Amino acid sequence: MTSISLQTQLTDYKAGFIARVDPTRVATMETATEQLRASGIESTALKPGQPAPDMVLPNALGRRVQLSSLWQNGTLIVLFYRGGWCPYCNLELQAWQQQLDAVAAANARVVAISPQTPDNSLTTKEKNELAFEVLSDSSLDAARGFGVVFDMPEALIELYSKAGNDLPVLNGNGRWSLPVPATFVIDTAGVIQLAHVDADYRNRAEPADVLAHIMRVTSN
């Protein structure tokens, strides 16, 4: 049985969301996405060929994990996601969970990073039954190091507040800031080999494409 691609799942969810939600709310989110893209964050984020910042972050159980300790043992796939409250993020995390056998076959591993506190990261990990590390970047140091953090505009803050997504509390940092969803592939020397950064939070790197890239690079 052929699995449904992540992009198809994201597109289907987006269509359903637009169909059922107040058009004013959709327009506010679209405007915020356009403003974020216009900020140039996609072009200022880290690129292939650049060294990845080596961070130490707590996992869902509070244990400190150093990124270099992960990439030294094989290719590391780093996923920056917004949080467990984001349905697009959950679809992405679930898609990677389904690909873990292929990830292992490519001598790689996956790590997901969000601003959530470790407790909220644990909830995300358990809800999605994830068998890979989920790290907490409440300080946003990792997101800042990779160049993917941004401050939310007032209109979006108001919308999220009304929806009950109190990010300053969920993330334990008192800030209305998020990472742009991004995927980075880092080799054993700590060098970025692939970077997918999209200001539209509904777009994510397709796991099969990322894995195909890793296989091409490692076979050369």
PDB file of C-alpha atoms in Angstrom:
ATOM      1  CA  MET A   1       0.000   0.000   0.000  1.00  0.00           C
ATOM      2  CA  THR A   2       1.414   3.396  -1.021  1.00  0.00           C
ATOM      3  CA  SER A   3       1.438   5.935   1.794  1.00  0.00           C
ATOM      4  CA  ILE A   4      -0.012   9.391   1.210  1.00  0.00           C
ATOM      5  CA  SER A   5       2.665  12.038   0.787  1.00  0.00           C
ATOM      6  CA  LEU A   6       3.104  14.645   3.490  1.00  0.00           C
ATOM      7  CA  GLN A   7       2.402  17.430   0.997  1.00  0.00           C
ATOM      8  CA  THR A   8      -0.932  15.841   0.056  1.00  0.00           C
ATOM      9  CA  GLN A   9      -1.908  15.625   3.734  1.00  0.00           C
ATOM     10  CA  LEU A  10      -0.921  19.263   4.301  1.00  0.00           C
ATOM     11  CA  THR A  11      -2.827  20.430   1.226  1.00  0.00           C
ATOM     12  CA  ASP A  12      -5.935  18.512   2.261  1.00  0.00           C
ATOM     13  CA  TYR A  13      -5.832  19.933   5.774  1.00  0.00           C
ATOM     14  CA  LYS A  14      -5.342  23.459   4.430  1.00  0.00           C
ATOM     15  CA  ALA A  15      -8.371  23.104   2.142  1.00  0.00           C
ATOM     16  CA  GLY A  16     -10.536  21.858   5.006  1.00  0.00           C
ATOM     17  CA  PHE A  17      -9.349  24.644   7.306  1.00  0.00           C
ATOM     18  CA  ILE A  18     -10.146  27.360   4.773  1.00  0.00           C
ATOM     19  CA  ALA A  19     -13.580  25.840   4.153  1.00  0.00           C
ATOM     20  CA  ARG A  20     -14.619  25.806   7.803  1.00  0.00           C
ATOM     21  CA  VAL A  21     -12.953  28.891   9.315  1.00  0.00           C
ATOM     22  CA  ASP A  22     -14.054  32.536   9.299  1.00  0.00           C
ATOM     23  CA  PRO A  23     -12.588  34.142   6.141  1.00  0.00           C
ATOM     24  CA  THR A  24     -11.383  37.107   8.213  1.00  0.00           C
ATOM     25  CA  ARG A  25      -9.234  34.802  10.315  1.00  0.00           C
ATOM     26  CA  VAL A  26      -7.834  33.155   7.199  1.00  0.00           C
ATOM     27  CA  ALA A  27      -7.049  36.566   5.703  1.00  0.00           C
ATOM     28  CA  THR A  28      -5.196  37.635   8.860  1.00  0.00           C
ATOM     29  CA  MET A  29      -3.035  34.511   8.737  1.00  0.00           C
ATOM     30  CA  GLU A  30      -2.375  34.898   5.010  1.00  0.00           C
ATOM     31  CA  THR A  31      -1.283  38.505   5.501  1.00  0.00           C
ATOM     32  CA  ALA A  32       1.059  37.526   8.328  1.00  0.00           C
ATOM     33  CA  THR A  33       2.606  34.825   6.124  1.00  0.00           C
ATOM     34  CA  GLU A  34       3.127  37.297   3.285  1.00  0.00           C
ATOM     35  CA  GLN A  35       4.752  39.775   5.679  1.00  0.00           C
ATOM     36  CA  LEU A  36       7.054  37.094   7.028  1.00  0.00           C
ATOM     37  CA  ARG A  37       8.129  36.076   3.536  1.00  0.00           C
ATOM     38  CA  ALA A  38       8.738  39.737   2.662  1.00  0.00           C
ATOM     39  CA  SER A  39      11.015  40.050   5.713  1.00  0.00           C
ATOM     40  CA  GLY A  40      13.602  37.925   3.889  1.00  0.00           C
ATOM     41  CA  ILE A  41      13.883  35.268   6.587  1.00  0.00           C
ATOM     42  CA  GLU A  42      14.067  32.515   3.979  1.00  0.00           C
ATOM     43  CA  SER A  43      17.209  34.045   2.472  1.00  0.00           C
ATOM     44  CA  THR A  44      18.909  34.886   5.775  1.00  0.00           C
ATOM     45  CA  ALA A  45      18.484  31.417   7.332  1.00  0.00           C
ATOM     46  CA  LEU A  46      21.507  29.110   7.245  1.00  0.00           C
ATOM     47  CA  LYS A  47      22.345  27.575   3.871  1.00  0.00           C
ATOM     48  CA  PRO A  48      23.994  24.374   2.615  1.00  0.00           C
ATOM     49  CA  GLY A  49      27.745  24.557   3.037  1.00  0.00           C
ATOM     50  CA  GLN A  50      27.557  26.494   6.293  1.00  0.00           C
ATOM     51  CA  PRO A  51      28.437  24.970   9.670  1.00  0.00           C
ATOM     52  CA  ALA A  52      25.502  24.078  11.880  1.00  0.00           C
ATOM     53  CA  PRO A  53      25.466  25.697  15.328  1.00  0.00           C
ATOM     54  CA  ASP A  54      26.208  23.170  18.058  1.00  0.00           C
ATOM     55  CA  MET A  55      23.539  23.498  20.722  1.00  0.00           C
ATOM     56  CA  VAL A  56      22.752  21.720  23.969  1.00  0.00           C
ATOM     57  CA  LEU A  57      19.013  21.430  24.519  1.00  0.00           C
ATOM     58  CA  PRO A  58      16.802  19.483  26.952  1.00  0.00           C
ATOM     59  CA  ASN A  59      14.776  16.619  25.533  1.00  0.00           C
ATOM     60  CA  ALA A  60      11.192  15.782  26.504  1.00  0.00           C
ATOM     61  CA  LEU A  61      12.431  14.213  29.769  1.00  0.00           C
ATOM     62  CA  GLY A  62      14.708  17.128  30.608  1.00  0.00           C
ATOM     63  CA  ARG A  63      17.936  15.326  29.695  1.00  0.00           C
ATOM     64  CA  ARG A  64      20.504  17.581  28.003  1.00  0.00           C
ATOM     65  CA  VAL A  65      21.312  16.602  24.419  1.00  0.00           C
ATOM     66  CA  GLN A  66      24.152  18.070  22.355  1.00  0.00           C
ATOM     67  CA  LEU A  67      23.460  18.264  18.631  1.00  0.00           C
ATOM     68  CA  SER A  68      27.046  17.413  17.690  1.00  0.00           C
ATOM     69  CA  SER A  69      26.754  14.168  19.659  1.00  0.00           C
ATOM     70  CA  LEU A  70      23.947  13.239  17.263  1.00  0.00           C
ATOM     71  CA  TRP A  71      25.497  14.249  13.950  1.00  0.00           C
ATOM     72  CA  GLN A  72      28.890  12.705  14.762  1.00  0.00           C
ATOM     73  CA  ASN A  73      27.280   9.268  14.500  1.00  0.00           C
ATOM     74  CA  GLY A  74      25.533   9.789  11.162  1.00  0.00           C
ATOM     75  CA  THR A  75      23.568  12.265   9.119  1.00  0.00           C
ATOM     76  CA  LEU A  76      21.254  14.349  11.278  1.00  0.00           C
ATOM     77  CA  ILE A  77      17.852  15.573  10.083  1.00  0.00           C
ATOM     78  CA  VAL A  78      16.792  18.585  12.154  1.00  0.00           C
ATOM     79  CA  LEU A  79      13.128  19.587  12.086  1.00  0.00           C
ATOM     80  CA  PHE A  80      12.142  22.976  13.482  1.00  0.00           C
ATOM     81  CA  TYR A  81       8.418  22.929  14.224  1.00  0.00           C
ATOM     82  CA  ARG A  82       6.127  25.458  15.887  1.00  0.00           C
ATOM     83  CA  GLY A  83       4.556  23.283  18.577  1.00  0.00           C
ATOM     84  CA  GLY A  84       2.179  20.452  19.314  1.00  0.00           C
ATOM     85  CA  TRP A  85      -0.771  22.852  18.986  1.00  0.00           C
ATOM     86  CA  CYS A  86      -0.006  23.182  15.245  1.00  0.00           C
ATOM     87  CA  PRO A  87      -1.826  20.535  13.143  1.00  0.00           C
ATOM     88  CA  TYR A  88       0.604  20.961  10.250  1.00  0.00           C
ATOM     89  CA  CYS A  89       3.496  20.253  12.605  1.00  0.00           C
ATOM     90  CA  ASN A  90       1.819  17.103  13.904  1.00  0.00           C
ATOM     91  CA  LEU A  91       1.301  15.835  10.356  1.00  0.00           C
ATOM     92  CA  GLU A  92       4.991  16.452   9.650  1.00  0.00           C
ATOM     93  CA  LEU A  93       6.162  14.695  12.823  1.00  0.00           C
ATOM     94  CA  GLN A  94       3.910  11.717  12.106  1.00  0.00           C
ATOM     95  CA  ALA A  95       5.212  11.517   8.537  1.00  0.00           C
ATOM     96  CA  TRP A  96       8.791  11.306   9.781  1.00  0.00           C
ATOM     97  CA  GLN A  97       7.850   8.697  12.363  1.00  0.00           C
ATOM     98  CA  GLN A  98       6.539   6.550   9.518  1.00  0.00           C
ATOM     99  CA  GLN A  99       9.885   6.935   7.717  1.00  0.00           C
ATOM    100  CA  LEU A 100      12.166   5.899  10.582  1.00  0.00           C
ATOM    101  CA  ASP A 101      13.119   2.569   8.990  1.00  0.00           C
ATOM    102  CA  ALA A 102      14.212   4.411   5.840  1.00  0.00           C
ATOM    103  CA  VAL A 103      16.014   6.984   7.990  1.00  0.00           C
ATOM    104  CA  ALA A 104      17.970   4.223   9.738  1.00  0.00           C
ATOM    105  CA  ALA A 105      18.771   2.597   6.378  1.00  0.00           C
ATOM    106  CA  ALA A 106      20.320   5.904   5.301  1.00  0.00           C
ATOM    107  CA  ASN A 107      22.487   5.918   8.469  1.00  0.00           C
ATOM    108  CA  ALA A 108      20.634   9.009   9.645  1.00  0.00           C
ATOM    109  CA  ARG A 109      18.511  10.073  12.566  1.00  0.00           C
ATOM    110  CA  VAL A 110      15.783  12.633  13.175  1.00  0.00           C
ATOM    111  CA  VAL A 111      15.549  15.264  15.882  1.00  0.00           C
ATOM    112  CA  ALA A 112      12.659  17.725  16.234  1.00  0.00           C
ATOM    113  CA  ILE A 113      13.051  21.121  17.915  1.00  0.00           C
ATOM    114  CA  SER A 114      10.371  23.580  19.064  1.00  0.00           C
ATOM    115  CA  PRO A 115      10.160  26.407  21.624  1.00  0.00           C
ATOM    116  CA  GLN A 116       7.863  24.326  23.824  1.00  0.00           C
ATOM    117  CA  THR A 117       8.878  23.513  27.378  1.00  0.00           C
ATOM    118  CA  PRO A 118      10.077  19.929  27.964  1.00  0.00           C
ATOM    119  CA  ASP A 119       6.709  19.027  29.510  1.00  0.00           C
ATOM    120  CA  ASN A 120       4.814  20.226  26.453  1.00  0.00           C
ATOM    121  CA  SER A 121       7.382  18.536  24.196  1.00  0.00           C
ATOM    122  CA  LEU A 122       6.696  15.288  26.065  1.00  0.00           C
ATOM    123  CA  THR A 123       2.983  15.699  25.375  1.00  0.00           C
ATOM    124  CA  THR A 124       3.733  16.163  21.676  1.00  0.00           C
ATOM    125  CA  LYS A 125       6.030  13.149  21.657  1.00  0.00           C
ATOM    126  CA  GLU A 126       3.480  10.914  23.372  1.00  0.00           C
ATOM    127  CA  LYS A 127       0.498  12.133  21.341  1.00  0.00           C
ATOM    128  CA  ASN A 128       2.275  11.415  18.058  1.00  0.00           C
ATOM    129  CA  GLU A 129       4.024   8.267  19.382  1.00  0.00           C
ATOM    130  CA  LEU A 130       7.410   9.555  18.276  1.00  0.00           C
ATOM    131  CA  ALA A 131      10.474   7.338  18.617  1.00  0.00           C
ATOM    132  CA  PHE A 132      12.957  10.148  17.925  1.00  0.00           C
ATOM    133  CA  GLU A 133      14.267  12.944  20.133  1.00  0.00           C
ATOM    134  CA  VAL A 134      12.038  15.986  20.637  1.00  0.00           C
ATOM    135  CA  LEU A 135      14.047  18.891  22.045  1.00  0.00           C
ATOM    136  CA  SER A 136      12.999  22.061  23.817  1.00  0.00           C
ATOM    137  CA  ASP A 137      14.334  25.417  22.604  1.00  0.00           C
ATOM    138  CA  SER A 138      12.462  27.735  24.972  1.00  0.00           C
ATOM    139  CA  SER A 139      15.305  30.253  24.842  1.00  0.00           C
ATOM    140  CA  LEU A 140      15.045  30.229  21.018  1.00  0.00           C
ATOM    141  CA  ASP A 141      18.846  30.051  20.881  1.00  0.00           C
ATOM    142  CA  ALA A 142      18.763  27.168  18.396  1.00  0.00           C
ATOM    143  CA  ALA A 143      16.144  28.826  16.197  1.00  0.00           C
ATOM    144  CA  ARG A 144      18.177  32.030  16.316  1.00  0.00           C
ATOM    145  CA  GLY A 145      21.395  30.165  15.540  1.00  0.00           C
ATOM    146  CA  PHE A 146      19.866  28.594  12.438  1.00  0.00           C
ATOM    147  CA  GLY A 147      18.318  31.920  11.470  1.00  0.00           C
ATOM    148  CA  VAL A 148      14.675  30.843  11.582  1.00  0.00           C
ATOM    149  CA  VAL A 149      13.173  32.736  14.537  1.00  0.00           C
ATOM    150  CA  PHE A 150      10.708  35.615  14.136  1.00  0.00           C
ATOM    151  CA  ASP A 151       8.497  37.798  16.318  1.00  0.00           C
ATOM    152  CA  MET A 152       4.785  37.485  15.638  1.00  0.00           C
ATOM    153  CA  PRO A 153       2.839  40.564  14.463  1.00  0.00           C
ATOM    154  CA  GLU A 154       0.148  42.037  16.710  1.00  0.00           C
ATOM    155  CA  ALA A 155      -2.736  40.849  14.521  1.00  0.00           C
ATOM    156  CA  LEU A 156      -1.500  37.269  14.743  1.00  0.00           C
ATOM    157  CA  ILE A 157      -0.938  37.510  18.486  1.00  0.00           C
ATOM    158  CA  GLU A 158      -4.541  38.641  18.943  1.00  0.00           C
ATOM    159  CA  LEU A 159      -5.803  35.786  16.784  1.00  0.00           C
ATOM    160  CA  TYR A 160      -3.758  33.156  18.635  1.00  0.00           C
ATOM    161  CA  SER A 161      -4.817  34.545  22.002  1.00  0.00           C
ATOM    162  CA  LYS A 162      -8.488  34.256  21.071  1.00  0.00           C
ATOM    163  CA  ALA A 163      -7.888  30.666  19.928  1.00  0.00           C
ATOM    164  CA  GLY A 164      -6.390  29.799  23.323  1.00  0.00           C
ATOM    165  CA  ASN A 165      -2.828  29.302  22.085  1.00  0.00           C
ATOM    166  CA  ASP A 166      -0.951  31.180  24.816  1.00  0.00           C
ATOM    167  CA  LEU A 167       2.526  30.708  23.380  1.00  0.00           C
ATOM    168  CA  PRO A 168       4.386  32.698  26.067  1.00  0.00           C
ATOM    169  CA  VAL A 169       3.090  30.127  28.590  1.00  0.00           C
ATOM    170  CA  LEU A 170       3.349  27.028  26.382  1.00  0.00           C
ATOM    171  CA  ASN A 171       6.943  27.934  25.582  1.00  0.00           C
ATOM    172  CA  GLY A 172       7.803  29.158  29.062  1.00  0.00           C
ATOM    173  CA  ASN A 173       9.644  32.214  27.783  1.00  0.00           C
ATOM    174  CA  GLY A 174       7.042  34.984  27.919  1.00  0.00           C
ATOM    175  CA  ARG A 175       7.511  35.710  24.227  1.00  0.00           C
ATOM    176  CA  TRP A 176       5.325  35.719  21.139  1.00  0.00           C
ATOM    177  CA  SER A 177       8.083  34.331  18.944  1.00  0.00           C
ATOM    178  CA  LEU A 178       8.257  31.210  16.792  1.00  0.00           C
ATOM    179  CA  PRO A 179      10.605  29.404  14.436  1.00  0.00           C
ATOM    180  CA  VAL A 180       9.768  29.230  10.762  1.00  0.00           C
ATOM    181  CA  PRO A 181       9.188  25.505  10.120  1.00  0.00           C
ATOM    182  CA  ALA A 182      12.440  24.280   8.606  1.00  0.00           C
ATOM    183  CA  THR A 183      14.351  21.115   7.791  1.00  0.00           C
ATOM    184  CA  PHE A 184      18.162  20.959   7.884  1.00  0.00           C
ATOM    185  CA  VAL A 185      20.312  17.979   6.950  1.00  0.00           C
ATOM    186  CA  ILE A 186      23.675  18.002   8.721  1.00  0.00           C
ATOM    187  CA  ASP A 187      26.587  15.706   7.881  1.00  0.00           C
ATOM    188  CA  THR A 188      29.031  14.089  10.302  1.00  0.00           C
ATOM    189  CA  ALA A 189      31.363  17.089  10.029  1.00  0.00           C
ATOM    190  CA  GLY A 190      28.609  19.402  11.226  1.00  0.00           C
ATOM    191  CA  VAL A 191      28.086  20.995   7.814  1.00  0.00           C
ATOM    192  CA  ILE A 192      24.599  21.689   6.482  1.00  0.00           C
ATOM    193  CA  GLN A 193      23.921  19.686   3.324  1.00  0.00           C
ATOM    194  CA  LEU A 194      20.274  20.642   2.765  1.00  0.00           C
ATOM    195  CA  ALA A 195      18.085  23.465   4.056  1.00  0.00           C
ATOM    196  CA  HIS A 196      14.351  23.800   3.503  1.00  0.00           C
ATOM    197  CA  VAL A 197      12.973  27.024   4.994  1.00  0.00           C
ATOM    198  CA  ASP A 198       9.539  28.285   3.965  1.00  0.00           C
ATOM    199  CA  ALA A 199       7.755  31.294   5.449  1.00  0.00           C
ATOM    200  CA  ASP A 200       4.445  29.539   4.811  1.00  0.00           C
ATOM    201  CA  TYR A 201       4.014  27.240   7.815  1.00  0.00           C
ATOM    202  CA  ARG A 202       1.780  24.971   5.731  1.00  0.00           C
ATOM    203  CA  ASN A 203       4.686  23.928   3.508  1.00  0.00           C
ATOM    204  CA  ARG A 204       7.208  21.343   4.718  1.00  0.00           C
ATOM    205  CA  ALA A 205      10.016  19.316   3.170  1.00  0.00           C
ATOM    206  CA  GLU A 206       8.793  15.960   1.881  1.00  0.00           C
ATOM    207  CA  PRO A 207      10.514  13.188   3.884  1.00  0.00           C
ATOM    208  CA  ALA A 208      11.021  11.008   0.793  1.00  0.00           C
ATOM    209  CA  ASP A 209      12.781  13.881  -0.993  1.00  0.00           C
ATOM    210  CA  VAL A 210      15.031  14.554   2.003  1.00  0.00           C
ATOM    211  CA  LEU A 211      15.971  10.891   2.247  1.00  0.00           C
ATOM    212  CA  ALA A 212      16.654  10.688  -1.494  1.00  0.00           C
ATOM    213  CA  HIS A 213      19.006  13.662  -1.136  1.00  0.00           C
ATOM    214  CA  ILE A 214      20.852  11.985   1.740  1.00  0.00           C
ATOM    215  CA  MET A 215      21.269   8.792  -0.252  1.00  0.00           C
ATOM    216  CA  ARG A 216      22.640  10.704  -3.236  1.00  0.00           C
ATOM    217  CA  VAL A 217      25.122  12.654  -1.122  1.00  0.00           C
ATOM    218  CA  THR A 218      26.358   9.687   0.893  1.00  0.00           C
ATOM    219  CA  SER A 219      26.738   7.433  -2.163  1.00  0.00           C
ATOM    220  CA  ASN A 220      29.097   9.866  -3.921  1.00  0.00           C
TER     221      ASN A 220
END
